[in-house]
Amino acid sequence: MMLGVSTTRMLAIGLLLSIASGIRVFPNSNGTLSLRDSYDYIIVGAGIGGLVVANRLSEDPSTSVLVIEAGDLDDRGEDVSVPGNIGLEEPHRYEVKMEMAAQTFLDGKSRTFSQGKVVGGSTIINGLVWTRGSMADFDAWERLGNPGWGWLDLLPYFRKSEKYSMLGTNNSTRQTPMPVHAICPKHGKRGPVEVGYPNYLYNQTYNFLEGTQELGIPVNEDLNSGNATGASIVPSSMTTKNQSRADARTAYLDPVLRRRNLHIVTGYSVARVLHDNVITFPASTDNAGTSSLNITGVEFAANSTSKKITIRCKKEVILAAGAIFSPVLLQISGIGPAEVLKNLGVEIAIDLPGVGRNFQDHPTLQPVYEYTAPDVFSAWDIVGSTRDAVRQEYLFNRTGPWTTPMVNAVALPALGWVTDHLQGMLKEASSAFGDLPYSNDTTLRAGYVAQVTQLISLLARTDTPAYEVMSTSWGQLAVSAMQPFSRGVVQATSSSFFGDTPPLVDPRYCSHPIDCRLLLLGLEFNSRLIQTPSIAVLEPLPPPGFGIADTRNLTALDEAMRTMITSGLHLSGTTSMLPLNLGGVVDTSLKVYGTRNLRVVDGSIIPLVPGAHIQAAVYALAEKAADIIKAESSGPLA
């Protein structure tokens, strides 16, 4: 079937084809979408989940796979590939800016945040930090009613996804041994995603690690071993040889460009998931969760004015559009909370209260305690002729400051390490329940109660962090709450994917007060840290409102902090893998309740966000999802 497109679009894709020779990207050079009438699998979104599953399913040449992505292929520019440019030269052309709802529990103001709109998703624009979380984080998933999703179940997939390498040559001016020693059985050596360390470390990295030890935070030589607390130089998703970004595209798509059974359409958005029949299954009935709604394909288009195109699936549609757009697509396709669908004017196919609920993120603030000592050299100094020299060293030798990502050292304290009032804080966390957003649904409330029980247990442990402090060369000491209790909502505001109003995105930061209490602890930690001998020699200059004296007035510090809190960009939970009676959206096979052949494979299925940067977890869950799908495809659909 030949589907026409504009000449402008044809030229754009022609350029992309020259970048990725051999990949079957559409529209093709003669201006048509030479797509099949149907595919075995249609994948919506080319981020981590979409590309991992597309790669694994297309290993069988008899299986046809179509990936539809709203963004384009990136150009591998230096602002994308060079680790040292992170935080300084950003590839904004591959981002979509989104507005949050006004944050009622902070300062009443909105925030903006970015999502990747490109093949590879947010792995093209992220900070590269590679942490998994603790063993207990994932065992909590299993205790929430997800057998087969604990740490030991996911560990083979963490290993399968990564190619882990140790640091090569450290060309910083301090010849201090790097405190990193990977526990080999916990790491993969032949996976698609290269994980490693830079060939250069700023001196301030060592000052940070020494300062945290002076405050009683031990060095953890492998944060990804299952014990996720301590201070460490953090591994990054970067190639060892070229010292460049390793992302979902380079790991899972580029190596399989010649597969003729794998097709990808770029620059198009899926507007609706199509199904045969419309049957309402309220969550309270005996039929809830039965596999009855048959998904037939998707409808997609380049924009609101272009012709909509329909492609059929023979087996499944797999949503991998992320924690914002996967639930939005479900809602405008008739799957979600009945009240929301009615307000949108969307016919209800499945009344599923959890769609767009249980929204989680790591609330984060990024104060800069600028290092002003005259002998400090940081990424901020790489300008003019210095930048030219650093660039040349990187291009010719793959060494020097450009090999170093923005964040290369972190501290992840257990709560009991940073407070003398552990039991009091745990009691406070368990008693001060935050209201859930926009819902009186009993299953969502039951699910939240179950999550709080797990969160209390996690905060009481010594191998699971309460917050993270992320260090940069110029003195930024970002603080992020790692076990957030607050829950938000993502909701379509139009029945059309191309509607005039963007989705409602409301993380409701600090709607549970314990989250801001944890962030305050992190700021108090920073205040003590900059007074340690190791950091004091750098002559740190705190930002206004965050000085040493300011931390003695917790009321004022709290007020200043709330103006700075923003997204940690670890969005998750909006199509949670949970039992139906706990507000779940997908089951343990990641199949949407009430459907026969619709799955979600992205960060939105995470039921409880781990205390880590979540890209490693999403790679692992996608690898596991691919195995589940392949195992089920060998027999009849359930």
XYZ file of C-alpha atoms in Angstrom:
638
model
C 0.000 0.000 0.000
C 1.476 3.374 -1.049
C 0.634 6.398 1.067
C 1.535 9.906 -0.168
C 3.406 12.518 1.840
C 4.648 16.039 1.210
C 7.789 16.846 -0.748
C 9.222 18.629 2.300
C 8.795 15.506 4.367
C 10.377 13.431 1.616
C 13.492 15.611 1.579
C 13.803 15.465 5.355
C 13.646 11.696 5.378
C 16.087 11.549 2.478
C 18.587 13.341 4.696
C 17.929 10.920 7.543
C 18.461 7.972 5.259
C 21.873 9.315 4.328
C 22.739 9.475 8.014
C 21.657 5.913 8.735
C 22.389 3.983 5.571
C 20.260 0.887 5.232
C 17.644 1.636 7.865
C 14.113 1.346 6.537
C 12.918 4.782 7.587
C 9.758 6.118 5.997
C 8.713 8.163 4.038
C 11.246 6.893 1.533
C 13.144 8.669 -1.226
C 10.259 8.748 -3.722
C 7.945 10.462 -1.249
C 5.787 7.537 -0.188
C 5.184 5.500 2.931
C 5.835 2.065 1.478
C 4.438 0.321 4.503
C 2.797 -3.040 4.681
C -0.929 -3.245 5.271
C -0.221 -4.910 8.597
C 2.591 -5.889 10.920
C 2.866 -8.540 13.584
C 3.836 -5.896 16.136
C 3.308 -2.143 16.099
C 5.423 -0.260 18.627
C 4.493 3.288 19.582
C 7.609 5.253 20.498
C 11.329 4.759 19.841
C 12.756 5.386 23.288
C 14.348 2.709 25.448
C 11.312 0.439 25.675
C 10.386 0.710 22.008
C 13.860 0.105 20.603
C 14.746 -2.739 22.966
C 11.546 -4.604 22.132
C 11.825 -3.827 18.414
C 15.359 -5.210 18.339
C 14.516 -8.398 20.205
C 11.259 -9.181 18.379
C 12.840 -8.609 14.956
C 15.577 -11.158 15.715
C 13.137 -13.608 14.111
C 13.166 -12.668 10.401
C 9.635 -14.017 9.999
C 8.310 -11.473 12.525
C 7.405 -8.049 11.133
C 7.823 -5.022 13.389
C 6.835 -1.386 12.838
C 8.040 1.400 15.130
C 6.324 4.805 14.951
C 8.229 7.746 16.449
C 7.216 11.418 16.631
C 10.834 12.614 16.452
C 13.575 12.102 13.913
C 17.008 10.495 13.939
C 19.578 12.678 15.682
C 22.561 14.077 13.788
C 25.222 12.811 16.245
C 26.319 16.396 16.840
C 28.870 17.220 19.528
C 26.104 18.554 21.756
C 24.614 15.040 21.673
C 27.617 12.729 21.712
C 30.228 14.513 23.859
C 29.786 13.827 27.605
C 31.530 17.051 28.578
C 28.856 19.155 26.882
C 26.055 17.894 29.138
C 24.584 20.785 31.085
C 26.478 23.315 28.976
C 25.546 22.765 25.318
C 22.164 21.068 25.141
C 20.580 19.538 21.982
C 17.308 21.413 22.380
C 16.236 20.463 18.839
C 15.549 16.954 20.166
C 13.471 18.055 23.136
C 9.848 18.872 23.613
C 9.188 21.384 26.384
C 6.182 20.681 28.586
C 4.450 22.671 31.296
C 3.488 21.243 34.666
C 0.402 22.348 36.505
C 1.007 24.984 39.173
C 2.654 23.229 42.110
C 0.252 23.948 44.952
C 2.430 22.363 47.633
C 5.552 24.285 46.646
C 5.184 27.927 45.600
C 2.037 27.845 43.478
C 4.018 28.215 40.243
C 4.368 26.001 37.209
C 7.580 24.394 36.005
C 8.799 23.384 32.573
C 10.523 20.106 31.840
C 11.899 18.402 28.751
C 11.261 15.044 27.153
C 13.240 13.544 24.296
C 11.490 13.765 20.918
C 13.927 11.767 18.815
C 14.794 8.179 17.951
C 16.380 7.031 21.198
C 14.059 9.136 23.333
C 15.478 10.811 26.405
C 18.676 8.730 26.197
C 19.767 11.254 23.535
C 19.523 14.166 25.975
C 19.969 12.692 29.468
C 22.911 13.063 31.846
C 24.207 9.470 31.285
C 24.141 8.505 34.998
C 23.860 4.709 35.269
C 22.463 3.509 38.583
C 20.063 0.636 39.064
C 18.694 1.105 42.550
C 18.857 -1.258 45.495
C 17.942 -4.907 45.660
C 15.146 -3.907 48.052
C 13.692 -1.418 45.537
C 12.830 -4.214 43.135
C 11.855 -6.738 45.779
C 9.262 -4.126 46.777
C 7.789 -4.410 43.267
C 7.293 -8.108 43.889
C 5.764 -7.524 47.317
C 3.245 -5.198 45.695
C 1.800 -8.167 43.837
C 4.190 -8.649 40.905
C 5.706 -12.143 41.134
C 8.726 -12.562 38.879
C 9.751 -8.899 39.088
C 12.081 -8.909 42.102
C 15.812 -8.145 42.075
C 16.919 -11.694 41.278
C 14.392 -11.850 38.428
C 15.608 -8.575 36.920
C 19.335 -9.063 37.506
C 19.781 -11.256 34.385
C 18.198 -8.455 32.349
C 20.336 -5.750 33.911
C 23.303 -7.880 32.868
C 21.862 -8.653 29.430
C 21.443 -4.975 28.585
C 24.916 -3.743 29.535
C 28.520 -3.996 28.425
C 30.312 -2.825 31.565
C 33.895 -1.566 31.509
C 36.165 -0.158 34.175
C 38.003 3.157 33.953
C 40.980 3.369 31.633
C 43.493 6.168 32.181
C 42.706 8.902 34.701
C 44.311 12.057 33.346
C 43.383 14.407 36.189
C 46.210 16.126 38.012
C 45.667 14.072 41.173
C 46.992 10.549 41.005
C 44.512 9.213 43.532
C 43.242 5.653 42.943
C 39.625 5.704 41.869
C 37.423 4.019 44.494
C 35.542 1.789 42.074
C 35.561 -1.990 42.034
C 32.737 -3.691 40.193
C 31.312 -6.930 41.543
C 31.734 -8.884 38.323
C 28.849 -11.389 38.616
C 26.444 -8.457 38.906
C 27.480 -6.889 35.576
C 27.131 -7.738 31.917
C 30.066 -7.841 29.517
C 28.387 -8.386 26.146
C 25.213 -6.302 26.259
C 24.218 -3.597 23.772
C 24.579 -0.586 26.108
C 28.150 0.378 26.907
C 28.575 1.464 30.520
C 31.841 2.838 31.818
C 33.863 5.746 33.140
C 35.549 8.816 31.681
C 39.242 9.091 30.916
C 39.437 12.289 32.954
C 38.203 13.320 36.389
C 38.187 16.836 37.788
C 40.079 17.260 41.055
C 36.835 18.389 42.693
C 35.488 14.856 42.260
C 37.995 13.635 44.820
C 37.310 16.594 47.109
C 33.634 15.621 47.057
C 34.288 11.969 47.882
C 36.713 12.875 50.647
C 34.268 15.396 52.069
C 31.408 12.907 52.154
C 33.627 10.425 53.981
C 34.464 13.099 56.548
C 30.703 13.268 57.187
C 30.510 9.512 57.736
C 29.247 8.429 54.309
C 31.255 5.361 53.281
C 32.579 4.798 49.794
C 30.578 2.245 47.826
C 32.780 0.744 45.150
C 29.794 -0.610 43.182
C 26.502 1.244 43.542
C 24.890 -1.237 41.133
C 25.561 -4.366 43.178
C 22.200 -4.267 44.983
C 23.513 -2.124 47.829
C 22.747 1.392 46.609
C 23.965 3.587 49.471
C 27.290 5.343 49.927
C 29.413 7.705 47.865
C 31.035 6.837 44.586
C 32.243 7.878 41.193
C 29.204 6.916 39.191
C 29.280 4.898 35.953
C 27.768 6.424 32.836
C 26.151 5.162 29.650
C 29.179 5.962 27.491
C 31.503 4.084 25.193
C 34.893 3.140 26.560
C 36.877 3.504 23.339
C 35.318 6.662 21.896
C 34.288 8.199 25.235
C 30.943 9.241 23.772
C 27.254 8.888 24.630
C 25.803 5.381 24.507
C 22.054 5.574 23.935
C 19.121 3.402 22.956
C 19.590 4.158 19.263
C 23.306 3.272 19.104
C 22.761 0.231 21.308
C 19.604 -1.328 19.884
C 18.827 0.202 16.486
C 22.064 1.007 14.675
C 23.441 -2.569 14.912
C 20.333 -3.994 13.173
C 19.816 -1.446 10.402
C 19.821 -4.142 7.731
C 16.896 -6.125 9.090
C 14.230 -5.921 6.390
C 11.505 -7.042 8.787
C 12.040 -3.961 11.000
C 10.505 -0.716 9.748
C 10.489 2.678 11.447
C 8.415 5.746 10.677
C 9.801 9.022 12.024
C 8.079 12.377 12.370
C 4.640 10.810 12.888
C 2.555 10.532 16.052
C 0.090 7.802 16.913
C -3.240 9.500 17.504
C -5.297 6.517 18.637
C -5.141 2.821 19.398
C -7.849 1.001 17.448
C -10.004 -1.877 18.669
C -12.830 -4.046 17.370
C -15.479 -3.513 19.962
C -16.421 -1.183 22.780
C -17.271 -2.995 25.993
C -17.251 -1.373 29.414
C -15.658 -3.424 32.175
C -15.892 -1.495 35.468
C -13.130 -2.392 37.889
C -15.721 -3.546 40.408
C -17.212 -6.280 38.207
C -16.212 -9.899 37.809
C -15.222 -9.238 34.184
C -12.592 -6.630 35.120
C -9.223 -7.588 33.747
C -10.461 -10.343 31.436
C -8.791 -10.474 28.011
C -11.661 -9.364 25.794
C -10.922 -6.114 23.981
C -9.175 -6.939 20.707
C -6.688 -4.310 19.539
C -6.610 -4.083 15.737
C -3.965 -1.443 15.060
C -3.224 2.260 15.303
C -4.098 5.521 13.622
C -1.238 7.961 13.087
C -0.455 11.241 11.354
C 2.308 13.818 10.932
C 0.245 16.629 12.468
C -3.283 17.839 13.099
C -3.960 18.793 9.468
C -2.396 15.848 7.673
C -4.227 12.732 6.576
C -4.588 10.048 9.222
C -3.154 6.668 8.340
C -4.310 3.313 9.694
C -2.032 0.301 10.089
C -3.258 -3.062 11.357
C -1.477 -5.382 13.779
C -1.567 -9.154 13.440
C -0.461 -9.790 17.003
C -0.006 -6.807 19.316
C 0.298 -3.091 19.766
C 2.990 -2.098 22.280
C 2.935 1.363 23.809
C 6.389 2.734 24.592
C 5.628 6.452 24.504
C 6.734 7.204 28.068
C 5.072 8.157 31.335
C 3.253 11.139 29.812
C 2.063 9.973 26.417
C 1.389 6.261 27.022
C -1.420 7.018 29.519
C -2.692 9.886 27.352
C -2.934 7.548 24.350
C -4.824 5.012 26.423
C -7.272 7.663 27.613
C -8.070 9.093 24.179
C -8.441 5.515 22.913
C -11.173 4.815 25.476
C -9.120 3.106 28.186
C -8.911 4.923 31.494
C -10.940 6.379 34.373
C -14.587 6.541 33.263
C -15.084 10.061 34.581
C -12.075 11.343 32.650
C -13.214 9.678 29.439
C -16.725 11.072 29.784
C -15.368 14.589 30.260
C -13.265 14.156 27.133
C -16.255 12.909 25.167
C -14.464 9.613 24.515
C -16.498 6.432 24.353
C -15.518 4.130 27.204
C -13.941 0.865 26.129
C -12.483 -0.096 29.518
C -13.026 1.727 32.793
C -9.515 1.519 34.226
C -9.054 3.989 37.108
C -5.254 3.699 37.311
C -4.481 5.107 33.859
C -2.599 8.375 34.404
C -2.606 7.969 38.187
C 0.199 6.970 40.586
C 2.456 9.499 38.800
C 5.888 9.557 40.457
C 9.120 11.490 40.057
C 12.184 12.337 42.120
C 11.724 15.968 43.220
C 15.048 17.706 42.697
C 16.739 21.055 43.285
C 20.076 22.174 41.904
C 21.831 24.758 44.101
C 25.314 25.808 42.968
C 27.937 26.376 45.659
C 30.353 27.940 43.210
C 33.962 26.920 43.786
C 35.887 30.211 43.799
C 39.421 29.137 44.752
C 41.821 30.465 42.089
C 43.350 27.063 41.341
C 40.011 25.358 40.640
C 39.535 24.237 37.040
C 35.971 23.285 36.112
C 33.819 22.789 33.040
C 32.828 26.449 33.343
C 36.416 27.339 32.404
C 36.250 25.536 29.054
C 35.696 28.602 26.883
C 37.608 30.400 24.150
C 41.062 28.998 23.393
C 40.753 26.553 26.309
C 37.674 25.087 24.672
C 39.533 24.756 21.386
C 42.381 22.881 23.109
C 40.000 20.627 25.063
C 38.054 19.865 21.907
C 41.186 18.959 19.972
C 42.396 16.664 22.750
C 39.049 14.915 22.784
C 38.767 14.516 19.017
C 42.326 13.247 18.542
C 42.961 11.279 21.751
C 39.558 10.721 23.392
C 40.975 12.047 26.638
C 40.615 15.211 28.686
C 37.714 17.121 30.244
C 35.289 16.539 27.379
C 35.168 12.835 28.336
C 33.641 13.712 31.708
C 29.838 13.971 32.078
C 28.236 16.740 34.107
C 27.673 14.433 37.115
C 30.489 12.002 37.872
C 30.248 11.574 41.641
C 27.252 11.066 43.895
C 26.396 10.453 47.531
C 23.384 8.322 48.435
C 22.954 8.275 52.226
C 20.605 5.973 54.064
C 18.153 7.932 56.205
C 19.616 6.568 59.432
C 23.023 7.979 58.487
C 21.840 11.592 58.280
C 19.332 11.959 61.105
C 19.183 11.126 64.790
C 15.396 10.937 64.533
C 14.923 7.961 62.228
C 11.936 6.433 64.010
C 10.244 9.802 64.348
C 10.596 10.492 60.633
C 9.289 7.042 59.736
C 6.286 7.627 61.992
C 5.746 11.034 60.386
C 5.903 9.487 56.926
C 3.371 6.793 57.768
C 0.866 9.061 59.506
C 0.849 12.158 57.275
C -0.866 10.702 54.212
C -1.063 13.063 51.259
C -4.387 13.236 49.476
C -4.501 11.373 46.185
C -5.295 13.537 43.170
C -8.671 13.758 41.506
C -9.953 10.367 42.558
C -11.959 8.659 45.240
C -11.362 5.243 43.705
C -10.912 2.625 46.423
C -8.425 0.546 44.411
C -6.091 3.520 43.977
C -6.239 4.254 47.682
C -5.536 0.623 48.533
C -2.592 0.668 46.138
C -1.191 3.803 47.722
C -1.468 2.348 51.224
C 0.442 -0.726 50.023
C 3.118 1.498 48.481
C 3.532 3.547 51.663
C 4.139 0.336 53.606
C 6.961 -0.526 51.216
C 8.380 3.010 51.278
C 8.545 3.017 55.076
C 10.415 -0.276 54.943
C 12.834 1.084 52.319
C 13.599 4.248 54.305
C 14.393 2.157 57.385
C 17.084 0.193 55.537
C 20.791 0.949 55.249
C 21.157 -0.229 51.634
C 18.487 2.063 50.174
C 19.040 5.846 49.962
C 16.789 8.576 51.316
C 18.186 11.208 48.966
C 20.939 11.707 46.419
C 23.524 14.476 46.195
C 24.978 14.889 42.693
C 28.298 16.706 42.335
C 29.541 18.704 39.341
C 32.962 20.209 38.723
C 31.730 23.775 39.244
C 30.053 23.240 42.613
C 26.488 22.233 41.871
C 25.309 19.903 44.628
C 21.902 18.833 43.374
C 19.626 17.092 45.874
C 16.935 14.611 44.923
C 14.482 12.734 47.169
C 14.913 9.065 46.263
C 11.825 7.510 47.895
C 9.027 9.986 47.071
C 5.671 9.570 48.805
C 3.825 12.189 46.734
C 1.612 11.039 43.874
C 0.448 13.019 40.879
C -1.636 12.686 37.753
C -1.295 12.782 33.966
C -4.477 13.385 32.054
C -5.554 14.110 28.492
C -7.342 17.437 28.113
C -8.621 16.819 24.589
C -10.125 13.857 22.803
C -7.598 14.453 20.013
C -3.892 13.715 20.362
C -3.313 16.841 18.291
C -5.657 18.965 20.396
C -4.971 22.605 21.176
C -4.433 21.928 24.877
C -1.494 19.830 26.119
C -1.998 17.062 28.678
C -2.378 17.922 32.331
C 0.909 16.984 34.006
C 0.796 17.440 37.768
C 3.430 15.622 39.869
C 2.128 17.370 43.027
C 5.616 17.649 44.511
C 5.631 17.548 48.315
C 1.900 16.836 48.532
C 3.180 14.373 51.084
C 5.272 16.503 53.478
C 7.969 13.881 54.033
C 9.382 14.529 50.553
C 10.294 18.114 51.411
C 11.615 16.966 54.801
C 14.024 14.636 52.986
C 15.132 17.429 50.669
C 15.747 19.685 53.677
C 17.962 16.979 55.140
C 19.882 16.983 51.875
C 20.407 20.744 52.049
C 21.584 20.476 55.646
C 24.011 17.802 54.461
C 25.292 20.167 51.765
C 25.838 22.859 54.396
C 27.974 20.490 56.472
C 29.742 19.223 53.361
C 30.980 22.639 52.226
C 32.452 23.123 55.703
C 34.563 19.967 55.583
C 38.282 20.552 55.041
C 38.167 18.768 51.686
C 35.505 21.069 50.225
C 36.383 24.239 52.150
C 39.696 24.513 50.265
C 37.636 25.004 47.087
C 36.146 28.149 48.657
C 32.503 27.304 47.893
C 30.088 30.230 47.583
C 26.528 29.144 48.473
C 23.621 30.622 46.508
C 21.407 33.216 48.236
C 19.175 31.580 50.824
C 21.319 28.438 51.067
C 24.279 29.674 53.090
C 25.583 28.117 56.269
C 23.669 30.589 58.434
C 20.507 30.093 56.356
C 20.379 26.391 57.176
C 19.906 27.252 60.845
C 16.510 28.776 60.004
C 14.638 25.781 58.631
C 11.468 27.762 57.957
C 13.284 30.205 55.683
C 15.346 27.423 54.108
C 12.178 25.452 53.390
C 10.604 28.472 51.704
C 13.683 29.092 49.542
C 13.906 25.401 48.687
C 10.319 25.141 47.483
C 10.922 27.813 44.838
C 13.750 25.731 43.371
C 12.261 22.211 43.358
C 11.689 20.817 39.900
C 11.590 17.506 38.038
C 14.273 14.868 38.438
C 13.115 13.657 34.990
C 12.480 10.138 36.286
C 8.784 10.126 35.396
C 7.032 6.845 36.120
C 4.006 5.027 37.496
C 1.209 6.248 35.208
C 0.360 2.791 33.824
C 1.513 0.889 36.882
C 2.175 -2.821 36.972
C -0.021 -3.666 39.944
C -2.967 -5.945 40.673
C -6.317 -4.488 39.632
C -7.424 -4.221 43.252
C -4.418 -1.953 43.887
C -5.162 0.381 40.981
C -3.012 -1.398 38.410
C -3.091 -0.788 34.662
C -0.941 -3.659 33.393
C -0.419 -7.170 34.709
C 2.920 -8.921 35.193
C 3.128 -9.621 31.451
C 2.697 -5.842 30.940
C -0.617 -6.440 29.213
C -3.276 -3.777 29.786
C -6.117 -5.148 31.902
C -9.227 -5.873 29.858
C -7.350 -6.190 26.559
C -6.304 -9.183 24.548
C -3.192 -7.805 22.862
C -2.143 -4.371 24.143
C 0.975 -3.920 26.273
C 2.971 -1.049 27.728
C 6.763 -1.235 27.876
C 8.296 1.935 29.285
C 8.882 3.711 32.589
C 5.182 4.290 33.102
C 4.713 0.665 34.229
C 7.061 1.113 37.200
C 4.862 0.681 40.295
C 7.353 2.242 42.736
C 10.155 4.404 41.380
C 13.539 2.999 42.465
C 16.031 5.160 44.326
C 18.161 5.656 41.227
C 18.321 7.220 37.782
C 15.840 5.030 35.987
C 17.338 4.410 32.539
C 19.087 1.206 33.653
C 15.833 -0.126 35.125
C 13.885 0.672 31.947
C 16.437 -1.139 29.770
C 16.141 -4.178 32.069
C 12.353 -4.222 32.197
C 12.199 -3.864 28.407
C 14.564 -6.809 27.939
C 12.355 -8.861 30.250
C 9.236 -7.697 28.406
C 10.697 -8.842 25.088
C 11.266 -12.331 26.485
C 7.708 -12.429 27.842
C 6.250 -11.368 24.483
C 8.321 -13.888 22.530
C 7.359 -16.691 24.906
C 3.674 -15.877 24.584
C 3.844 -15.511 20.788
C 4.908 -19.126 20.438
C 1.409 -20.156 21.488
C -2.109 -18.787 20.969
C -2.924 -15.376 22.386
C -4.437 -15.496 25.840
